[in-house]
């Protein structure tokens, strides 16, 4: 059985029947991320876990899964509530199989949504958050079509963030939403924004529109090309 197809235990829903806000992190761990980039990404993940854990409601409602793509696509954290999330320590190496990572992430998300439905758990529109500093070394066009279809059906909110060196034109084609360029290695600021945004979503009602802080506003962590 593939590691990202392992069954989820229903006991977690018996213990915590709160509605869920699922978020898949797709993180580039290719060779070009070696050095400061992967170090700052690891620190950002730790910030993300700490900030969400400090929000008692988000800790119960936000579901996190983490996939990396470098030597291969790897599900390093299966879906689970923030209460059980342990940020992985990532290492960099290999290519950039981004197209496969996106599709695997979408498949994992569909499996999780099936678990919600089977257990009577309400859920918010899922988030998929991709961070990369390069360009795909595999085919990505089908992944782009799947994202566009899921966005059109309001089944997912897909965000693409480019670190220095990323192919922003390609990310613009992959994502329906405007791709964002990270200021330097401001991963801590990015993950604080992400944790705050997910916290805001978790305090709303499923389907309710939420006004989020603009990450590309003056003083934000991103720019738009």
PDB file of N, CA, C and O in Angstrom, residues 45-110:
ATOM      1  N   UNK A  45       8.274  26.093   9.388  1.00  0.00           N
ATOM      2  CA  UNK A  45       7.334  25.024   9.753  1.00  0.00           C
ATOM      3  C   UNK A  45       7.153  24.946  11.264  1.00  0.00           C
ATOM      4  O   UNK A  45       6.042  24.731  11.758  1.00  0.00           O
ATOM      5  N   UNK A  46       8.251  25.115  11.996  1.00  0.00           N
ATOM      6  CA  UNK A  46       8.157  25.096  13.455  1.00  0.00           C
ATOM      7  C   UNK A  46       7.312  26.267  13.951  1.00  0.00           C
ATOM      8  O   UNK A  46       6.500  26.121  14.879  1.00  0.00           O
ATOM      9  N   UNK A  47       7.472  27.428  13.323  1.00  0.00           N
ATOM     10  CA  UNK A  47       6.658  28.601  13.663  1.00  0.00           C
ATOM     11  C   UNK A  47       5.193  28.326  13.382  1.00  0.00           C
ATOM     12  O   UNK A  47       4.307  28.656  14.193  1.00  0.00           O
ATOM     13  N   UNK A  48       4.922  27.712  12.246  1.00  0.00           N
ATOM     14  CA  UNK A  48       3.563  27.366  11.837  1.00  0.00           C
ATOM     15  C   UNK A  48       2.886  26.489  12.882  1.00  0.00           C
ATOM     16  O   UNK A  48       1.764  26.765  13.332  1.00  0.00           O
ATOM     17  N   UNK A  49       3.579  25.440  13.302  1.00  0.00           N
ATOM     18  CA  UNK A  49       3.021  24.520  14.300  1.00  0.00           C
ATOM     19  C   UNK A  49       2.784  25.235  15.625  1.00  0.00           C
ATOM     20  O   UNK A  49       1.742  25.053  16.265  1.00  0.00           O
ATOM     21  N   UNK A  50       3.736  26.066  16.024  1.00  0.00           N
ATOM     22  CA  UNK A  50       3.626  26.757  17.313  1.00  0.00           C
ATOM     23  C   UNK A  50       2.478  27.760  17.314  1.00  0.00           C
ATOM     24  O   UNK A  50       1.708  27.852  18.275  1.00  0.00           O
ATOM     25  N   UNK A  51       2.350  28.531  16.225  1.00  0.00           N
ATOM     26  CA  UNK A  51       1.303  29.547  16.139  1.00  0.00           C
ATOM     27  C   UNK A  51      -0.088  28.901  16.139  1.00  0.00           C
ATOM     28  O   UNK A  51      -1.006  29.367  16.827  1.00  0.00           O
ATOM     29  N   UNK A  52      -0.257  27.844  15.373  1.00  0.00           N
ATOM     30  CA  UNK A  52      -1.561  27.180  15.319  1.00  0.00           C
ATOM     31  C   UNK A  52      -1.897  26.507  16.647  1.00  0.00           C
ATOM     32  O   UNK A  52      -3.038  26.541  17.098  1.00  0.00           O
ATOM     33  N   UNK A  53      -0.884  25.913  17.273  1.00  0.00           N
ATOM     34  CA  UNK A  53      -1.131  25.249  18.555  1.00  0.00           C
ATOM     35  C   UNK A  53      -1.560  26.242  19.624  1.00  0.00           C
ATOM     36  O   UNK A  53      -2.254  25.877  20.578  1.00  0.00           O
ATOM     37  N   UNK A  54      -1.168  27.509  19.448  1.00  0.00           N
ATOM     38  CA  UNK A  54      -1.547  28.541  20.404  1.00  0.00           C
ATOM     39  C   UNK A  54      -2.973  29.024  20.248  1.00  0.00           C
ATOM     40  O   UNK A  54      -3.467  29.798  21.078  1.00  0.00           O
ATOM     41  N   UNK A  55      -3.644  28.608  19.194  1.00  0.00           N
ATOM     42  CA  UNK A  55      -5.037  28.954  18.936  1.00  0.00           C
ATOM     43  C   UNK A  55      -5.869  27.712  19.268  1.00  0.00           C
ATOM     44  O   UNK A  55      -5.878  26.747  18.503  1.00  0.00           O
ATOM     45  N   UNK A  56      -6.547  27.707  20.399  1.00  0.00           N
ATOM     46  CA  UNK A  56      -7.186  26.487  20.892  1.00  0.00           C
ATOM     47  C   UNK A  56      -8.230  25.926  19.933  1.00  0.00           C
ATOM     48  O   UNK A  56      -8.367  24.703  19.805  1.00  0.00           O
ATOM     49  N   UNK A  57      -8.972  26.805  19.233  1.00  0.00           N
ATOM     50  CA  UNK A  57      -9.987  26.308  18.307  1.00  0.00           C
ATOM     51  C   UNK A  57      -9.333  25.793  17.026  1.00  0.00           C
ATOM     52  O   UNK A  57      -9.678  24.712  16.532  1.00  0.00           O
ATOM     53  N   UNK A  58      -8.391  26.553  16.482  1.00  0.00           N
ATOM     54  CA  UNK A  58      -7.693  26.108  15.275  1.00  0.00           C
ATOM     55  C   UNK A  58      -6.971  24.788  15.511  1.00  0.00           C
ATOM     56  O   UNK A  58      -6.888  23.944  14.611  1.00  0.00           O
ATOM     57  N   UNK A  59      -6.456  24.597  16.718  1.00  0.00           N
ATOM     58  CA  UNK A  59      -5.737  23.364  17.024  1.00  0.00           C
ATOM     59  C   UNK A  59      -6.629  22.138  16.876  1.00  0.00           C
ATOM     60  O   UNK A  59      -6.153  21.042  16.588  1.00  0.00           O
ATOM     61  N   UNK A  60      -7.937  22.313  17.055  1.00  0.00           N
ATOM     62  CA  UNK A  60      -8.870  21.206  16.911  1.00  0.00           C
ATOM     63  C   UNK A  60      -9.448  21.104  15.505  1.00  0.00           C
ATOM     64  O   UNK A  60      -9.826  20.019  15.057  1.00  0.00           O
ATOM     65  N   UNK A  61      -9.523  22.247  14.791  1.00  0.00           N
ATOM     66  CA  UNK A  61     -10.225  22.257  13.514  1.00  0.00           C
ATOM     67  C   UNK A  61      -9.326  22.212  12.282  1.00  0.00           C
ATOM     68  O   UNK A  61      -9.764  21.755  11.223  1.00  0.00           O
ATOM     69  N   UNK A  62      -8.110  22.684  12.375  1.00  0.00           N
ATOM     70  CA  UNK A  62      -7.219  22.691  11.212  1.00  0.00           C
ATOM     71  C   UNK A  62      -6.557  21.323  11.090  1.00  0.00           C
ATOM     72  O   UNK A  62      -5.964  20.815  12.036  1.00  0.00           O
ATOM     73  N   UNK A  63      -6.668  20.724   9.917  1.00  0.00           N
ATOM     74  CA  UNK A  63      -6.033  19.446   9.594  1.00  0.00           C
ATOM     75  C   UNK A  63      -4.858  19.711   8.666  1.00  0.00           C
ATOM     76  O   UNK A  63      -5.023  20.373   7.629  1.00  0.00           O
ATOM     77  N   UNK A  64      -3.690  19.176   8.993  1.00  0.00           N
ATOM     78  CA  UNK A  64      -2.483  19.422   8.221  1.00  0.00           C
ATOM     79  C   UNK A  64      -1.949  18.124   7.631  1.00  0.00           C
ATOM     80  O   UNK A  64      -1.881  17.097   8.325  1.00  0.00           O
ATOM     81  N   UNK A  65      -1.555  18.187   6.350  1.00  0.00           N
ATOM     82  CA  UNK A  65      -0.772  17.123   5.726  1.00  0.00           C
ATOM     83  C   UNK A  65       0.402  17.790   5.003  1.00  0.00           C
ATOM     84  O   UNK A  65       0.276  18.911   4.505  1.00  0.00           O
ATOM     85  N   UNK A  66       1.538  17.116   4.967  1.00  0.00           N
ATOM     86  CA  UNK A  66       2.738  17.674   4.340  1.00  0.00           C
ATOM     87  C   UNK A  66       3.295  16.676   3.342  1.00  0.00           C
ATOM     88  O   UNK A  66       3.574  15.520   3.695  1.00  0.00           O
ATOM     89  N   UNK A  67       3.459  17.133   2.101  1.00  0.00           N
ATOM     90  CA  UNK A  67       4.132  16.362   1.064  1.00  0.00           C
ATOM     91  C   UNK A  67       5.369  17.136   0.622  1.00  0.00           C
ATOM     92  O   UNK A  67       5.323  18.357   0.487  1.00  0.00           O
ATOM     93  N   UNK A  68       6.460  16.427   0.407  1.00  0.00           N
ATOM     94  CA  UNK A  68       7.674  17.053  -0.112  1.00  0.00           C
ATOM     95  C   UNK A  68       7.968  16.490  -1.494  1.00  0.00           C
ATOM     96  O   UNK A  68       7.562  15.377  -1.835  1.00  0.00           O
ATOM     97  N   UNK A  69       8.674  17.290  -2.280  1.00  0.00           N
ATOM     98  CA  UNK A  69       9.095  16.796  -3.593  1.00  0.00           C
ATOM     99  C   UNK A  69      10.539  17.220  -3.850  1.00  0.00           C
ATOM    100  O   UNK A  69      10.883  18.382  -3.867  1.00  0.00           O
ATOM    101  N   UNK A  70      11.397  16.185  -3.957  1.00  0.00           N
ATOM    102  CA  UNK A  70      12.820  16.371  -4.198  1.00  0.00           C
ATOM    103  C   UNK A  70      13.345  15.109  -4.853  1.00  0.00           C
ATOM    104  O   UNK A  70      13.130  14.878  -6.040  1.00  0.00           O
ATOM    105  N   UNK A  71      14.011  14.266  -4.067  1.00  0.00           N
ATOM    106  CA  UNK A  71      14.422  12.967  -4.606  1.00  0.00           C
ATOM    107  C   UNK A  71      13.214  12.197  -5.130  1.00  0.00           C
ATOM    108  O   UNK A  71      13.297  11.471  -6.121  1.00  0.00           O
ATOM    109  N   UNK A  72      12.089  12.363  -4.426  1.00  0.00           N
ATOM    110  CA  UNK A  72      10.829  11.753  -4.821  1.00  0.00           C
ATOM    111  C   UNK A  72       9.714  12.541  -4.147  1.00  0.00           C
ATOM    112  O   UNK A  72       9.968  13.439  -3.341  1.00  0.00           O
ATOM    113  N   UNK A  73       8.475  12.217  -4.489  1.00  0.00           N
ATOM    114  CA  UNK A  73       7.334  12.789  -3.781  1.00  0.00           C
ATOM    115  C   UNK A  73       7.079  11.921  -2.562  1.00  0.00           C
ATOM    116  O   UNK A  73       6.943  10.702  -2.667  1.00  0.00           O
ATOM    117  N   UNK A  74       7.032  12.555  -1.399  1.00  0.00           N
ATOM    118  CA  UNK A  74       6.921  11.802  -0.154  1.00  0.00           C
ATOM    119  C   UNK A  74       5.886  12.454   0.752  1.00  0.00           C
ATOM    120  O   UNK A  74       5.904  13.673   0.962  1.00  0.00           O
ATOM    121  N   UNK A  75       4.962  11.648   1.262  1.00  0.00           N
ATOM    122  CA  UNK A  75       3.999  12.133   2.253  1.00  0.00           C
ATOM    123  C   UNK A  75       4.675  12.036   3.615  1.00  0.00           C
ATOM    124  O   UNK A  75       4.696  10.968   4.227  1.00  0.00           O
ATOM    125  N   UNK A  76       5.222  13.150   4.097  1.00  0.00           N
ATOM    126  CA  UNK A  76       5.985  13.114   5.344  1.00  0.00           C
ATOM    127  C   UNK A  76       5.088  13.299   6.568  1.00  0.00           C
ATOM    128  O   UNK A  76       5.479  12.937   7.675  1.00  0.00           O
ATOM    129  N   UNK A  77       3.888  13.856   6.377  1.00  0.00           N
ATOM    130  CA  UNK A  77       2.919  13.974   7.462  1.00  0.00           C
ATOM    131  C   UNK A  77       1.541  13.663   6.915  1.00  0.00           C
ATOM    132  O   UNK A  77       1.040  14.383   6.054  1.00  0.00           O
ATOM    133  N   UNK A  78       0.937  12.577   7.387  1.00  0.00           N
ATOM    134  CA  UNK A  78      -0.439  12.270   7.032  1.00  0.00           C
ATOM    135  C   UNK A  78      -1.369  13.298   7.682  1.00  0.00           C
ATOM    136  O   UNK A  78      -1.001  13.979   8.638  1.00  0.00           O
ATOM    137  N   UNK A  79      -2.582  13.414   7.160  1.00  0.00           N
ATOM    138  CA  UNK A  79      -3.548  14.348   7.725  1.00  0.00           C
ATOM    139  C   UNK A  79      -3.772  14.079   9.207  1.00  0.00           C
ATOM    140  O   UNK A  79      -3.892  12.941   9.652  1.00  0.00           O
ATOM    141  N   UNK A  80      -3.858  15.170   9.950  1.00  0.00           N
ATOM    142  CA  UNK A  80      -4.174  15.098  11.364  1.00  0.00           C
ATOM    143  C   UNK A  80      -4.365  16.493  11.914  1.00  0.00           C
ATOM    144  O   UNK A  80      -3.932  17.483  11.310  1.00  0.00           O
ATOM    145  N   UNK A  81      -5.026  16.587  13.057  1.00  0.00           N
ATOM    146  CA  UNK A  81      -5.260  17.878  13.681  1.00  0.00           C
ATOM    147  C   UNK A  81      -3.942  18.479  14.164  1.00  0.00           C
ATOM    148  O   UNK A  81      -2.950  17.769  14.375  1.00  0.00           O
ATOM    149  N   UNK A  82      -3.949  19.798  14.331  1.00  0.00           N
ATOM    150  CA  UNK A  82      -2.760  20.506  14.800  1.00  0.00           C
ATOM    151  C   UNK A  82      -2.272  19.928  16.122  1.00  0.00           C
ATOM    152  O   UNK A  82      -1.068  19.898  16.396  1.00  0.00           O
ATOM    153  N   UNK A  83      -3.197  19.469  16.940  1.00  0.00           N
ATOM    154  CA  UNK A  83      -2.838  18.890  18.243  1.00  0.00           C
ATOM    155  C   UNK A  83      -1.815  17.771  18.102  1.00  0.00           C
ATOM    156  O   UNK A  83      -1.018  17.540  19.024  1.00  0.00           O
ATOM    157  N   UNK A  84      -1.831  17.068  16.983  1.00  0.00           N
ATOM    158  CA  UNK A  84      -0.922  15.937  16.789  1.00  0.00           C
ATOM    159  C   UNK A  84       0.168  16.222  15.767  1.00  0.00           C
ATOM    160  O   UNK A  84       0.987  15.347  15.481  1.00  0.00           O
ATOM    161  N   UNK A  85       0.212  17.438  15.214  1.00  0.00           N
ATOM    162  CA  UNK A  85       1.159  17.764  14.142  1.00  0.00           C
ATOM    163  C   UNK A  85       2.562  17.968  14.702  1.00  0.00           C
ATOM    164  O   UNK A  85       2.779  18.796  15.582  1.00  0.00           O
ATOM    165  N   UNK A  86       3.502  17.203  14.185  1.00  0.00           N
ATOM    166  CA  UNK A  86       4.910  17.357  14.519  1.00  0.00           C
ATOM    167  C   UNK A  86       5.643  17.787  13.252  1.00  0.00           C
ATOM    168  O   UNK A  86       5.776  17.000  12.322  1.00  0.00           O
ATOM    169  N   UNK A  87       6.098  19.044  13.179  1.00  0.00           N
ATOM    170  CA  UNK A  87       6.739  19.500  11.947  1.00  0.00           C
ATOM    171  C   UNK A  87       7.959  18.659  11.605  1.00  0.00           C
ATOM    172  O   UNK A  87       8.809  18.421  12.479  1.00  0.00           O
ATOM    173  N   UNK A  88       8.049  18.166  10.380  1.00  0.00           N
ATOM    174  CA  UNK A  88       9.185  17.323  10.005  1.00  0.00           C
ATOM    175  C   UNK A  88      10.444  18.164   9.829  1.00  0.00           C
ATOM    176  O   UNK A  88      10.381  19.374   9.578  1.00  0.00           O
ATOM    177  N   UNK A  89      11.604  17.524   9.970  1.00  0.00           N
ATOM    178  CA  UNK A  89      12.871  18.170   9.668  1.00  0.00           C
ATOM    179  C   UNK A  89      13.240  17.786   8.245  1.00  0.00           C
ATOM    180  O   UNK A  89      13.533  16.621   7.966  1.00  0.00           O
ATOM    181  N   UNK A  90      13.213  18.768   7.347  1.00  0.00           N
ATOM    182  CA  UNK A  90      13.375  18.495   5.921  1.00  0.00           C
ATOM    183  C   UNK A  90      14.836  18.622   5.499  1.00  0.00           C
ATOM    184  O   UNK A  90      15.582  19.456   6.020  1.00  0.00           O
ATOM    185  N   UNK A  91      15.224  17.800   4.532  1.00  0.00           N
ATOM    186  CA  UNK A  91      16.546  17.878   3.913  1.00  0.00           C
ATOM    187  C   UNK A  91      16.360  18.028   2.413  1.00  0.00           C
ATOM    188  O   UNK A  91      15.364  17.559   1.850  1.00  0.00           O
ATOM    189  N   UNK A  92      17.301  18.701   1.766  1.00  0.00           N
ATOM    190  CA  UNK A  92      17.166  19.005   0.343  1.00  0.00           C
ATOM    191  C   UNK A  92      18.036  18.088  -0.508  1.00  0.00           C
ATOM    192  O   UNK A  92      19.132  17.688  -0.105  1.00  0.00           O
ATOM    193  N   UNK A  93      17.532  17.773  -1.705  1.00  0.00           N
ATOM    194  CA  UNK A  93      18.289  16.970  -2.659  1.00  0.00           C
ATOM    195  C   UNK A  93      17.398  16.486  -3.781  1.00  0.00           C
ATOM    196  O   UNK A  93      16.200  16.292  -3.596  1.00  0.00           O
ATOM    197  N   UNK A  94      17.954  16.299  -4.971  1.00  0.00           N
ATOM    198  CA  UNK A  94      17.193  15.739  -6.079  1.00  0.00           C
ATOM    199  C   UNK A  94      16.555  16.775  -6.970  1.00  0.00           C
ATOM    200  O   UNK A  94      16.860  17.968  -6.919  1.00  0.00           O
ATOM    201  N   UNK A  95      15.617  16.308  -7.806  1.00  0.00           N
ATOM    202  CA  UNK A  95      14.947  17.148  -8.780  1.00  0.00           C
ATOM    203  C   UNK A  95      13.716  17.818  -8.210  1.00  0.00           C
ATOM    204  O   UNK A  95      13.575  17.990  -6.999  1.00  0.00           O
ATOM    205  N   UNK A  96      12.787  18.182  -9.131  1.00  0.00           N
ATOM    206  CA  UNK A  96      11.601  18.934  -8.722  1.00  0.00           C
ATOM    207  C   UNK A  96      10.352  18.322  -9.347  1.00  0.00           C
ATOM    208  O   UNK A  96       9.760  18.880 -10.278  1.00  0.00           O
ATOM    209  N   UNK A  97       9.905  17.154  -8.864  1.00  0.00           N
ATOM    210  CA  UNK A  97       8.723  16.506  -9.438  1.00  0.00           C
ATOM    211  C   UNK A  97       7.426  17.173  -8.969  1.00  0.00           C
ATOM    212  O   UNK A  97       6.593  16.569  -8.278  1.00  0.00           O
ATOM    213  N   UNK A  98       7.245  18.413  -9.365  1.00  0.00           N
ATOM    214  CA  UNK A  98       6.143  19.234  -8.868  1.00  0.00           C
ATOM    215  C   UNK A  98       4.785  18.756  -9.359  1.00  0.00           C
ATOM    216  O   UNK A  98       3.800  18.771  -8.617  1.00  0.00           O
ATOM    217  N   UNK A  99       4.699  18.367 -10.623  1.00  0.00           N
ATOM    218  CA  UNK A  99       3.422  17.916 -11.157  1.00  0.00           C
ATOM    219  C   UNK A  99       2.899  16.715 -10.396  1.00  0.00           C
ATOM    220  O   UNK A  99       1.720  16.667 -10.009  1.00  0.00           O
ATOM    221  N   UNK A 100       3.777  15.735 -10.137  1.00  0.00           N
ATOM    222  CA  UNK A 100       3.367  14.558  -9.371  1.00  0.00           C
ATOM    223  C   UNK A 100       2.952  14.958  -7.961  1.00  0.00           C
ATOM    224  O   UNK A 100       1.976  14.434  -7.422  1.00  0.00           O
ATOM    225  N   UNK A 101       3.691  15.892  -7.347  1.00  0.00           N
ATOM    226  CA  UNK A 101       3.381  16.317  -5.981  1.00  0.00           C
ATOM    227  C   UNK A 101       1.990  16.940  -5.898  1.00  0.00           C
ATOM    228  O   UNK A 101       1.224  16.649  -4.968  1.00  0.00           O
ATOM    229  N   UNK A 102       1.656  17.786  -6.861  1.00  0.00           N
ATOM    230  CA  UNK A 102       0.336  18.420  -6.853  1.00  0.00           C
ATOM    231  C   UNK A 102      -0.754  17.366  -6.971  1.00  0.00           C
ATOM    232  O   UNK A 102      -1.745  17.377  -6.219  1.00  0.00           O
ATOM    233  N   UNK A 103      -0.590  16.441  -7.896  1.00  0.00           N
ATOM    234  CA  UNK A 103      -1.624  15.420  -8.079  1.00  0.00           C
ATOM    235  C   UNK A 103      -1.743  14.511  -6.866  1.00  0.00           C
ATOM    236  O   UNK A 103      -2.859  14.141  -6.449  1.00  0.00           O
ATOM    237  N   UNK A 104      -0.620  14.132  -6.274  1.00  0.00           N
ATOM    238  CA  UNK A 104      -0.669  13.303  -5.074  1.00  0.00           C
ATOM    239  C   UNK A 104      -1.355  14.056  -3.936  1.00  0.00           C
ATOM    240  O   UNK A 104      -2.110  13.478  -3.152  1.00  0.00           O
ATOM    241  N   UNK A 105      -1.068  15.355  -3.833  1.00  0.00           N
ATOM    242  CA  UNK A 105      -1.707  16.156  -2.798  1.00  0.00           C
ATOM    243  C   UNK A 105      -3.211  16.238  -2.986  1.00  0.00           C
ATOM    244  O   UNK A 105      -3.979  16.127  -2.016  1.00  0.00           O
ATOM    245  N   UNK A 106      -3.652  16.422  -4.214  1.00  0.00           N
ATOM    246  CA  UNK A 106      -5.085  16.472  -4.493  1.00  0.00           C
ATOM    247  C   UNK A 106      -5.745  15.121  -4.206  1.00  0.00           C
ATOM    248  O   UNK A 106      -6.864  15.063  -3.682  1.00  0.00           O
ATOM    249  N   UNK A 107      -5.055  14.037  -4.545  1.00  0.00           N
ATOM    250  CA  UNK A 107      -5.599  12.702  -4.257  1.00  0.00           C
ATOM    251  C   UNK A 107      -5.717  12.477  -2.752  1.00  0.00           C
ATOM    252  O   UNK A 107      -6.723  11.928  -2.266  1.00  0.00           O
ATOM    253  N   UNK A 108      -4.693  12.880  -2.017  1.00  0.00           N
ATOM    254  CA  UNK A 108      -4.725  12.724  -0.562  1.00  0.00           C
ATOM    255  C   UNK A 108      -5.880  13.519   0.035  1.00  0.00           C
ATOM    256  O   UNK A 108      -6.567  13.059   0.952  1.00  0.00           O
ATOM    257  N   UNK A 109      -6.096  14.694  -0.504  1.00  0.00           N
ATOM    258  CA  UNK A 109      -7.188  15.545  -0.032  1.00  0.00           C
ATOM    259  C   UNK A 109      -8.545  14.903  -0.296  1.00  0.00           C
ATOM    260  O   UNK A 109      -9.439  14.917   0.567  1.00  0.00           O
ATOM    261  N   UNK A 110      -8.721  14.311  -1.472  1.00  0.00           N
ATOM    262  CA  UNK A 110      -9.991  13.648  -1.776  1.00  0.00           C
ATOM    263  C   UNK A 110     -10.243  12.482  -0.817  1.00  0.00           C
ATOM    264  O   UNK A 110     -11.376  12.261  -0.375  1.00  0.00           O
TER     265      UNK A 110
END
